[in-house]
C-alpha cells in the first residue's frame, strides 16, 4: 500500500509543481529585465479560461494551448505598455492586471462553468496507478517535460547567450546598459510578454490537465505563490524549480493528511500552503539578510535624463 | 539623426490626477461598451439602466452609498500606508478579520447600553484589522520582508479562517444551505439615516476627515512622508522610519477592519463569506486612481459604490456583473496612460 500512496503523493507533487514553476519561471525572466509584474494571477487566469474555451469549442488541444499562451502574452503587453513605454508605477499596473484578469476571465468563462471537457492533455503513458518513480515520471504529460526543457533553456540563455547578458545588464543597471547602446524598452517589453506567455502555459496546464474544468477564481492565489517562488529561487531557474517542487509537495500533501490519520479540520488544512509560503518567505529574507539577488533596477522605470 | 527622449515635466498641472481620472473613466466606458456590444447588448440601454438602478431613487442611492463605505475606509487605509511607501494588498483579509473580531466580542461580552456596545464593537473591528496586519508589519520593519506578498497571502489565510468558523465553531444550525454564523441582535444594528443609508456613512465621513488631517496636517503625517522618502533624510531629521512604518501599517489595517465591522453591523448582520465581495481589491484601485488623496478616495469610492450596485442589478437582464469590475480596473489603466502625458514630455534632440 505504502508504495502506491507514496507514488500518488509524488505524482501530485510534480503536477502541482509544474503549474507553479512555469509561471514562476516567466516572472523570473520578466524581473531579470527590471520589470516587476504583480499580475501573474491575472495572466494565469486569462490563459486558463481562453485555453479552456478553445478546447470546448474546437476540441483541438494544440490550438487551445497556443490560444491560451498567446492571450496571456497579449494581456501582459498591457503591463509592458503602461510600465515600459509610459513609465508608470509597476506595482499599480501589475495589481490591475490581476484584478482585470480575474474579472475578465470570469466574464469570458461564465457560460463555461460546469461544462465537461471532452479532450484533456493526457500523460505520455497510460499507467493508472504508478508504483515506482519511473512510472510516476511516465505518468506526467508533455507540459511537464516542456517545463524541464524551459528550465534548462532559460538557465542557458540567461548565462551563456548575448540575449541573456543584455537582459541582465538592462535589469541590473539600465543607465549603464543604455550608454552601451542596448535597447532598454525593447528588451523589457519582450521580457514582460515572455513572462505573460509562460503564465499562459501554466493557465492551460491548470484547465486542460490539472483540474479539467472551469470555475471563477480557480487560480486561488497560485500566482502570488509564484511571485514568492522567484524570491525563494534567488532569481535562478534551477533554485526556483526546487522551490516549486517544495511548494508542490505542500499542495499535494495537505489534502492527504487526513488519510494518513491526522485529525485536522479540512477547512483549516487549506490555509496551510499560504501560511507556510509566508513563513518560508520570512525565514528566507532573514537568512539572506536582504541580499536576495534581486535585479538592481527592479521596479524602477528607466528614462533618459534630459541633459 | 533625430532622437526622442522623455523627460519629467518640471511643472505638473495641479489637477492632473483629476483630469487623468476623467480620461480613464471615458476609456473604461468605451471598453465596457465594446464588451457589451460583443455580448449583443446595447451599451446605452445597459448604462442608463445601471445609472437608474444605482442612483435613480432614494433606496438605490442609499444602497450605492452603503457599498461605498467599505471601499472608502479600506482605500483610506491603503493611502495611509502609502505615505510610508508601503502597499497594503491585504485589505480584503482585514475587512474579514474586523468582522470576525466584532462577532467574537459580541458573543463574549454583553453591554446593556446599546450605543456604547456599538462603539465598542466598531473599535473591536478596527483592532481586528490592525491585528490582521500585525505579522506583515513586524516582519517588514524588523527583517524587511516584502509586505506586498505577505499582506496578500494573509487574505487567503483569513478567508480560510472565516470558512472554518462558519462551518465549525460558529456555524448557525438555522442557516441550512449557506454556512454562516448566527445573526447579531437588533440592538447592535447601526441605525439608518435616510432610505437604506446606514449611519456607518457618517462614521466613514469622520474617518475621511481624520485621514486627511493625519496625512496632510499632522506632525505624524509629515514624519510618515519623510520616513517614506529617503532613509538618509529621515536619519538626519531624527525620525525613526521603522516605527512610523509600523504605526502606518497598523492604522491602515485598522481602517479596513472598521469597514468589516460596519459591513457586519449594517448590512450582513452575521459573519459569512459574504462580508466582503472583493472590496479590499477594489479599494486598491480607488486609492491608486486618486493619487492616495483622502477626499478623492471619498468621491471615487461613492462613484465605484454606485458602479458596483449598478453591476449587481444588471445581472437581472442577463449582463455579467463583472462588467462593473472591468470598468473599474480599466478606469485605472486609462488614468495611468493619461497621467503619462501630464508628467512627461517627449522631446526631439539632435544627436551628437
XYZ file of C-alpha atoms in Angstrom:
659
model
C 0.000 0.000 0.000
C 2.729 2.412 1.043
C 4.309 2.448 -2.386
C 1.182 3.311 -4.283
C 0.271 6.008 -1.748
C 3.770 7.473 -1.727
C 3.941 7.462 -5.519
C 0.495 9.054 -5.636
C 1.871 11.844 -3.441
C 4.931 12.223 -5.668
C 2.721 12.296 -8.739
C 0.511 15.049 -7.295
C 3.633 16.941 -6.171
C 5.078 17.018 -9.692
C 1.761 18.148 -11.178
C 1.321 20.981 -8.686
C 4.996 21.926 -9.109
C 4.723 22.091 -12.915
C 1.871 24.560 -12.676
C 3.716 26.810 -10.214
C 7.105 26.510 -11.868
C 6.221 27.589 -15.410
C 4.569 30.826 -14.300
C 7.358 31.497 -11.776
C 9.990 30.997 -14.488
C 8.162 33.513 -16.675
C 8.082 36.027 -13.847
C 11.793 35.408 -13.278
C 12.553 36.362 -16.891
C 10.391 39.497 -16.613
C 12.013 40.527 -13.334
C 15.511 39.930 -14.758
C 14.827 42.812 -17.129
C 13.992 45.058 -14.165
C 10.220 44.895 -14.566
C 8.134 43.639 -11.651
C 4.809 42.160 -12.751
C 2.367 41.501 -9.915
C -0.228 40.372 -12.463
C 0.777 36.681 -12.528
C -2.552 35.616 -11.011
C -4.486 37.513 -13.686
C -2.321 36.229 -16.545
C -2.671 32.596 -15.444
C -6.436 33.128 -15.275
C -6.590 34.562 -18.790
C -4.518 31.671 -20.172
C -6.646 29.162 -18.287
C -10.003 30.463 -19.482
C -9.087 31.137 -23.115
C -7.416 27.725 -23.400
C -10.447 26.045 -21.859
C -12.911 27.891 -24.120
C -10.942 26.926 -27.213
C -10.780 23.301 -26.079
C -14.549 23.129 -25.501
C -15.342 24.733 -28.852
C -12.772 23.102 -31.118
C -11.636 20.022 -29.181
C -8.224 20.796 -30.613
C -5.667 20.697 -27.788
C -2.743 22.100 -29.752
C -4.799 25.117 -30.817
C -6.093 25.566 -27.239
C -2.576 25.703 -25.837
C -1.494 28.220 -28.480
C -4.553 30.397 -27.824
C -4.045 30.290 -24.037
C -0.361 31.180 -24.276
C -0.888 33.970 -26.813
C -3.859 35.549 -24.989
C -1.945 35.716 -21.715
C 1.042 37.176 -23.533
C -1.073 39.820 -25.274
C -2.744 40.541 -21.941
C 0.655 41.062 -20.303
C 1.539 43.573 -23.012
C -0.854 45.977 -21.231
C 1.614 45.929 -18.325
C 4.522 46.276 -20.731
C 2.915 49.273 -22.432
C 1.974 51.045 -19.196
C 5.258 50.445 -17.349
C 7.910 50.186 -20.065
C 6.671 52.714 -22.610
C 4.727 55.045 -20.327
C 6.966 54.571 -17.240
C 4.033 54.317 -14.807
C 4.113 52.624 -11.404
C 4.793 48.892 -11.776
C 3.062 47.899 -8.540
C -0.199 49.613 -9.506
C -0.120 48.338 -13.072
C 0.610 44.752 -12.019
C -2.191 44.786 -9.464
C -4.697 45.988 -12.071
C -3.556 43.155 -14.304
C -4.508 40.721 -11.535
C -7.883 42.376 -10.832
C -8.706 42.841 -14.512
C -7.513 39.342 -15.435
C -9.702 37.703 -12.785
C -12.769 39.782 -13.746
C -12.254 39.311 -17.485
C -11.754 35.562 -17.155
C -14.890 35.264 -15.016
C -16.836 37.226 -17.629
C -15.499 35.129 -20.512
C -15.850 31.841 -18.644
C -19.387 32.446 -17.353
C -21.001 30.238 -19.993
C -18.394 27.531 -19.464
C -18.823 26.931 -15.739
C -19.659 23.268 -15.181
C -19.007 22.252 -18.783
C -17.236 18.979 -19.218
C -14.062 18.893 -21.245
C -14.113 16.201 -23.950
C -10.394 16.437 -24.593
C -7.648 16.687 -21.982
C -3.864 16.765 -22.148
C -3.109 13.104 -21.430
C 0.004 11.745 -19.783
C 2.588 10.264 -22.139
C 1.839 6.710 -20.956
C -1.365 5.007 -19.826
C -0.347 3.981 -16.302
C -3.250 4.472 -13.887
C -1.564 3.773 -10.555
C 2.170 4.437 -10.676
C 4.110 2.196 -8.296
C 7.667 3.449 -8.790
C 9.449 6.691 -9.591
C 9.886 5.869 -13.265
C 6.194 5.212 -13.652
C 5.416 8.499 -11.911
C 7.624 10.304 -14.427
C 5.953 8.491 -17.303
C 2.576 9.442 -15.832
C 3.233 13.164 -16.474
C 2.036 14.895 -19.619
C 4.243 16.649 -22.156
C 3.946 20.054 -20.453
C 5.917 18.620 -17.519
C 8.762 17.748 -19.892
C 8.361 21.088 -21.614
C 8.781 22.749 -18.203
C 12.071 20.902 -17.670
C 13.197 21.928 -21.146
C 12.230 25.537 -20.450
C 14.186 25.452 -17.185
C 17.360 24.224 -18.910
C 16.920 26.588 -21.856
C 16.210 29.621 -19.695
C 19.208 28.948 -17.493
C 21.399 28.535 -20.585
C 20.034 31.630 -22.288
C 20.477 33.762 -19.164
C 24.041 32.612 -18.516
C 25.571 31.910 -21.904
C 23.902 33.916 -24.638
C 24.157 37.560 -25.694
C 20.425 37.993 -25.170
C 20.744 36.754 -21.585
C 23.678 39.032 -20.828
C 21.794 42.002 -22.288
C 18.701 41.150 -20.257
C 20.800 41.006 -17.110
C 22.548 44.291 -17.934
C 19.229 46.039 -18.529
C 17.786 44.752 -15.271
C 20.867 45.467 -13.173
C 21.782 48.934 -14.338
C 19.683 50.295 -17.161
C 21.595 53.574 -17.288
C 24.870 51.788 -17.963
C 23.152 49.422 -20.376
C 21.713 52.398 -22.224
C 25.102 54.034 -22.607
C 26.364 50.745 -24.052
C 23.727 51.145 -26.726
C 21.325 48.432 -25.547
C 17.671 48.911 -26.354
C 16.103 49.125 -22.897
C 12.452 49.477 -23.861
C 12.543 46.688 -26.431
C 14.277 44.258 -24.054
C 11.895 44.982 -21.181
C 8.832 44.795 -23.425
C 9.860 41.389 -24.784
C 10.733 40.070 -21.305
C 7.320 41.103 -19.971
C 5.465 39.414 -22.842
C 7.561 36.246 -22.467
C 6.593 36.213 -18.781
C 2.950 36.509 -19.822
C 3.293 33.625 -22.280
C 4.773 31.380 -19.574
C 1.931 32.281 -17.198
C -0.485 31.432 -20.023
C 1.115 27.993 -20.361
C 0.602 27.500 -16.620
C -3.006 28.515 -17.144
C -3.696 25.954 -19.866
C -1.971 23.305 -17.758
C -4.423 24.229 -14.982
C -7.639 23.907 -17.001
C -6.666 21.319 -19.599
C -4.879 18.889 -17.303
C -4.600 19.711 -13.596
C -8.315 20.300 -12.875
C -10.066 19.885 -16.233
C -12.992 22.253 -15.665
C -13.560 25.970 -15.215
C -14.786 27.906 -12.172
C -14.315 31.527 -11.103
C -11.067 32.381 -9.300
C -9.729 28.868 -9.778
C -6.132 30.115 -9.697
C -6.781 30.606 -5.942
C -3.649 32.562 -5.150
C -1.166 30.404 -7.065
C 0.035 33.446 -8.988
C 1.112 35.028 -5.716
C 2.893 31.880 -4.621
C 4.794 32.082 -7.945
C 5.966 35.585 -7.013
C 7.230 34.225 -3.688
C 8.939 31.382 -5.581
C 11.041 33.804 -7.620
C 12.327 35.332 -4.394
C 12.808 31.827 -2.963
C 14.849 30.858 -6.018
C 17.032 33.948 -5.789
C 16.208 34.735 -9.463
C 17.861 31.467 -10.591
C 15.896 28.925 -12.701
C 17.166 25.738 -11.011
C 16.612 27.010 -7.486
C 13.165 28.241 -8.471
C 12.423 24.706 -9.673
C 13.474 23.291 -6.299
C 11.144 25.786 -4.648
C 8.308 24.804 -6.978
C 8.735 21.124 -6.068
C 8.709 22.021 -2.355
C 5.534 24.075 -2.689
C 4.022 21.479 -4.991
C 4.713 18.906 -2.287
C 2.846 21.045 0.246
C -0.132 21.462 -2.049
C -0.199 17.700 -2.645
C 0.406 16.728 0.987
C -2.197 18.909 2.665
C -5.380 17.202 1.349
C -3.796 13.802 2.085
C -3.009 14.481 5.752
C -6.384 13.173 6.869
C -5.997 9.890 5.047
C -2.647 9.494 6.800
C -4.512 9.565 10.108
C -4.100 13.206 11.160
C -7.316 14.531 12.634
C -7.448 18.016 11.155
C -10.227 20.317 10.061
C -10.383 20.183 6.248
C -11.085 23.920 6.297
C -8.037 24.801 8.374
C -5.808 22.486 6.351
C -6.493 24.586 3.229
C -4.816 27.563 4.912
C -1.533 25.695 5.393
C 0.132 26.341 1.991
C -0.378 30.111 2.314
C 0.819 30.097 5.910
C 3.923 28.113 5.006
C 4.625 30.364 1.990
C 4.690 33.377 4.286
C 6.892 31.619 6.839
C 9.336 30.456 4.163
C 9.497 33.983 2.757
C 10.228 35.395 6.204
C 12.897 32.794 7.023
C 14.495 33.293 3.629
C 14.615 37.075 3.970
C 16.181 36.770 7.443
C 18.661 34.171 6.225
C 19.815 36.231 3.275
C 19.837 39.454 5.309
C 18.245 41.370 2.480
C 20.802 40.221 -0.108
C 18.232 38.314 -2.115
C 19.872 38.516 -5.531
C 17.163 40.769 -6.918
C 17.996 42.652 -10.137
C 19.343 46.081 -9.196
C 16.808 48.080 -11.130
C 13.666 46.141 -10.324
C 10.574 48.297 -10.060
C 12.288 51.464 -11.235
C 11.220 52.981 -14.542
C 14.000 53.969 -16.911
C 14.063 57.158 -18.925
C 16.932 59.139 -20.331
C 17.523 62.347 -18.452
C 17.318 65.466 -20.490
C 20.921 66.619 -20.397
C 19.876 61.924 -36.596
C 16.859 62.808 -34.550
C 16.389 61.078 -31.231
C 13.455 61.337 -28.917
C 13.881 61.374 -25.206
C 11.478 61.528 -22.299
C 11.861 63.978 -19.518
C 9.810 64.672 -16.453
C 7.950 67.955 -16.635
C 9.145 70.436 -14.054
C 5.644 71.803 -13.535
C 2.794 69.327 -13.361
C -0.772 70.578 -13.559
C -2.381 70.542 -10.102
C -5.484 68.880 -11.465
C -3.532 66.283 -13.480
C -4.797 63.403 -11.329
C -8.380 64.584 -11.718
C -8.155 65.024 -15.494
C -6.441 61.627 -15.778
C -9.292 60.082 -13.832
C -11.877 61.601 -16.184
C -9.986 60.402 -19.242
C -9.627 56.987 -17.609
C -13.355 56.835 -16.924
C -14.075 57.718 -20.547
C -11.706 54.993 -21.806
C -13.226 52.481 -19.359
C -16.784 53.110 -20.524
C -15.562 52.809 -24.097
C -14.017 49.392 -23.305
C -17.148 48.414 -21.360
C -19.297 49.344 -24.367
C -17.167 47.199 -26.667
C -17.539 44.197 -24.346
C -21.311 44.726 -24.154
C -21.539 45.012 -27.947
C -19.695 41.703 -28.324
C -22.258 40.184 -25.974
C -25.135 41.505 -28.114
C -26.195 44.110 -25.577
C -26.978 47.744 -26.268
C -24.439 49.733 -24.175
C -26.667 52.820 -23.983
C -29.533 50.746 -22.563
C -27.313 48.891 -20.101
C -25.568 52.027 -18.831
C -28.781 54.030 -18.461
C -30.313 51.111 -16.571
C -27.222 50.948 -14.353
C -27.497 54.682 -13.693
C -31.195 54.472 -12.917
C -30.854 51.489 -10.598
C -27.826 52.836 -8.739
C -28.728 56.487 -8.126
C -32.263 56.872 -9.523
C -34.179 56.614 -6.243
C -33.556 57.216 -2.549
C -33.373 53.477 -1.976
C -30.901 52.762 -4.752
C -28.802 55.849 -3.973
C -28.542 54.840 -0.325
C -27.584 51.278 -1.326
C -24.833 52.709 -3.519
C -23.503 54.850 -0.665
C -23.620 51.838 1.659
C -21.433 49.957 -0.824
C -19.083 52.944 -0.898
C -18.364 52.723 2.859
C -16.005 49.689 2.759
C -14.347 50.966 -0.443
C -13.649 54.360 1.140
C -12.457 53.070 4.518
C -10.212 50.374 3.040
C -8.988 52.900 0.440
C -8.060 55.340 3.221
C -6.140 52.563 4.988
C -4.222 51.849 1.785
C -3.443 55.551 1.310
C -2.147 55.934 4.880
C 0.216 53.006 4.356
C 1.295 54.510 1.068
C 2.504 57.602 2.950
C 5.455 55.472 4.032
C 5.666 53.996 0.509
C 4.252 50.613 1.526
C 1.477 48.682 -0.178
C -1.455 47.126 1.599
C -2.870 44.388 -0.611
C -4.405 42.732 2.436
C -7.457 44.955 2.943
C -9.759 42.097 1.936
C -8.485 39.934 4.814
C -8.509 42.878 7.209
C -12.194 43.510 6.419
C -12.952 39.865 7.266
C -10.907 39.859 10.464
C -12.592 43.117 11.500
C -15.989 41.420 11.203
C -14.717 38.302 12.979
C -13.420 40.451 15.853
C -16.824 42.127 16.158
C -18.589 38.782 16.384
C -16.040 37.463 18.878
C -16.624 40.417 21.204
C -20.399 40.288 20.634
C -20.596 36.635 21.673
C -18.454 37.053 24.775
C -19.414 40.436 26.176
C -22.808 41.844 26.950
C -23.346 45.550 27.496
C -26.878 46.774 28.102
C -26.276 50.292 26.753
C -26.537 49.579 23.031
C -24.859 52.826 21.827
C -21.848 52.083 23.983
C -21.902 48.469 22.805
C -21.909 49.568 19.143
C -18.942 51.883 19.735
C -17.052 49.050 21.435
C -17.866 46.693 18.569
C -16.696 49.235 15.968
C -13.473 49.647 17.944
C -13.032 45.862 18.021
C -13.344 45.841 14.234
C -10.581 48.446 13.987
C -8.365 46.408 16.311
C -9.186 43.219 14.362
C -7.956 44.853 11.150
C -4.791 46.026 12.883
C -4.155 42.532 14.266
C -4.563 41.163 10.744
C -1.609 43.201 9.503
C 0.480 42.767 12.651
C 2.578 39.892 11.307
C 3.334 41.536 7.924
C 4.130 44.767 9.815
C 6.532 43.130 12.266
C 8.330 41.135 9.575
C 8.517 44.232 7.346
C 10.073 46.590 9.861
C 12.389 44.076 11.525
C 13.508 41.897 8.614
C 12.398 43.794 5.516
C 10.096 41.033 4.259
C 8.160 42.126 1.147
C 4.829 43.399 2.510
C 3.013 43.087 -0.826
C 3.260 39.298 -0.768
C 2.721 38.847 2.986
C -0.383 41.065 3.124
C -1.841 39.390 0.023
C -1.274 35.849 1.290
C -2.806 36.859 4.630
C -6.090 37.372 2.712
C -6.243 33.685 1.835
C -5.466 32.733 5.427
C -8.173 34.960 6.920
C -10.800 33.923 4.357
C -9.860 30.290 5.106
C -10.315 31.047 8.803
C -13.739 32.569 8.062
C -14.814 29.449 6.160
C -13.604 27.319 9.075
C -15.514 29.414 11.639
C -18.832 29.473 9.784
C -18.650 25.743 9.069
C -17.368 24.796 12.510
C -17.397 26.592 15.866
C -19.697 29.457 14.809
C -21.975 27.510 12.496
C -25.593 28.594 12.877
C -27.736 25.417 12.760
C -30.660 27.530 11.494
C -28.728 28.558 8.384
C -29.072 25.385 6.351
C -27.970 25.996 2.780
C -25.494 28.815 3.353
C -22.821 28.368 6.027
C -22.867 31.402 8.302
C -22.563 32.418 11.944
C -25.669 33.321 13.951
C -27.140 36.806 13.434
C -26.207 39.532 15.895
C -29.095 41.029 17.874
C -31.023 44.009 16.535
C -29.837 46.130 19.447
C -26.407 46.448 17.808
C -27.635 47.163 14.253
C -26.349 50.523 13.016
C -29.381 52.825 12.644
C -30.205 54.160 9.188
C -30.134 57.864 8.334
C -32.423 58.053 5.294
C -33.625 55.366 2.907
C -31.350 52.424 3.488
C -28.298 54.584 4.204
C -26.507 53.294 7.277
C -25.139 55.676 9.899
C -21.855 53.937 9.114
C -21.643 56.524 6.354
C -21.267 59.260 8.993
C -18.500 57.245 10.660
C -16.949 56.983 7.226
C -17.039 60.765 6.669
C -15.497 61.245 10.104
C -12.633 58.944 9.127
C -12.155 60.714 5.776
C -11.609 63.946 7.700
C -9.407 62.104 10.186
C -7.287 60.545 7.451
C -6.946 63.912 5.698
C -5.800 65.529 8.921
C -3.467 62.635 9.737
C -1.862 62.557 6.302
C -1.738 66.223 5.367
C -1.815 68.291 8.554
C -0.405 66.331 11.458
C 3.201 66.014 12.583
C 2.858 62.250 12.268
C 1.785 62.628 8.609
C 4.812 64.811 7.933
C 7.090 62.277 9.600
C 5.497 59.453 7.608
C 6.239 61.268 4.347
C 9.863 61.782 5.343
C 10.168 58.173 6.531
C 8.752 57.020 3.185
C 11.057 59.303 1.235
C 14.764 58.920 1.728
C 16.293 56.885 4.531
C 19.106 59.406 4.959
C 16.769 62.387 5.333
C 14.828 60.500 7.992
C 18.046 59.838 9.907
C 19.121 63.491 9.686
C 15.674 64.606 10.808
C 15.864 62.225 13.743
C 12.806 60.290 12.621
C 12.517 56.603 13.428
C 11.409 55.471 9.975
C 10.701 51.891 11.030
C 8.480 52.996 13.875
C 6.478 55.295 11.568
C 6.113 52.475 9.035
C 4.913 50.119 11.768
C 2.245 52.532 13.025
C 1.163 53.412 9.484
C 0.608 49.724 8.764
C -1.426 49.125 11.921
C -3.591 52.200 11.321
C -4.065 51.208 7.664
C -5.158 47.713 8.689
C -7.458 49.206 11.323
C -9.311 51.326 8.753
C -10.096 48.222 6.688
C -11.068 46.321 9.839
C -13.529 49.089 10.695
C -15.031 48.640 7.230
C -15.657 44.987 8.091
C -17.282 45.972 11.391
C -19.639 48.445 9.684
C -20.465 45.912 6.978
C -21.392 43.361 9.654
C -23.408 45.746 11.849
C -25.259 47.457 8.999
C -25.515 45.032 6.055
C -24.963 41.318 6.620
C -25.654 41.234 10.407
C -23.730 37.970 10.607
C -20.309 36.574 9.718
C -20.198 34.705 6.425
C -18.038 34.621 3.313
C -20.327 37.384 2.011
C -18.836 40.010 4.373
C -16.705 41.342 1.550
C -17.093 40.818 -2.165
C -13.651 41.936 -3.207
C -13.981 45.373 -1.561
C -10.363 45.184 -0.435
C -9.156 44.806 -4.017
C -11.446 47.468 -5.485
C -10.214 49.776 -2.711
C -6.692 49.485 -4.158
C -7.992 50.867 -7.450
C -9.892 53.621 -5.620
C -6.802 54.662 -3.660
C -4.381 54.476 -6.597
C -6.632 56.360 -9.005
C -6.877 59.364 -6.682
C -3.162 59.575 -6.075
C -3.850 58.480 -2.459
C -5.795 61.637 -1.526
C -8.472 61.124 1.178
C -11.093 63.465 -0.322
C -10.584 61.923 -3.754
C -10.947 58.459 -2.227
C -14.270 59.548 -0.748
C -15.629 60.795 -4.095
C -14.322 57.930 -6.233
C -15.455 55.489 -3.531
C -19.025 56.793 -3.866
C -18.873 56.507 -7.650
C -17.458 52.980 -7.535
C -20.071 52.010 -4.936
C -22.746 53.068 -7.420
C -20.967 51.151 -10.195
C -20.913 48.020 -8.030
C -24.645 48.313 -7.286
C -25.305 49.027 -10.965
C -23.270 45.969 -11.907
C -25.174 43.799 -9.452
C -28.644 44.827 -10.681
C -27.978 44.482 -14.411
C -27.478 40.756 -13.812
C -31.265 40.555 -13.910
C -31.227 41.373 -17.627
C -28.528 38.789 -18.241
C -25.444 41.036 -18.240
C -22.486 39.796 -16.207
C -21.844 41.799 -13.047
C -18.142 41.562 -13.852
C -18.658 44.401 -16.311
C -18.568 46.768 -13.298
C -15.228 45.369 -12.126
C -13.812 45.591 -15.632
C -14.884 49.247 -15.893
C -13.293 49.988 -12.501
C -9.979 48.361 -13.419
C -9.960 49.892 -16.913
C -10.500 53.352 -15.426
C -7.223 52.992 -13.547
C -5.369 51.766 -16.647
C -6.803 54.656 -18.649
C -5.857 57.090 -15.885
C -2.286 55.737 -15.801
C -1.997 56.214 -19.553
C -3.356 59.767 -19.309
C -1.082 60.530 -16.343
C 1.898 59.872 -18.577
C 1.057 62.852 -20.772
C 0.710 65.118 -17.758
C 4.005 64.145 -16.145
C 6.348 63.527 -19.054
C 7.196 65.351 -22.195
C 8.699 63.906 -25.325
C 11.496 65.972 -26.793
C 13.285 65.587 -30.054
C 17.003 66.284 -29.722
C 19.842 66.455 -32.206
C 22.225 63.593 -31.678
C 25.948 64.141 -31.429
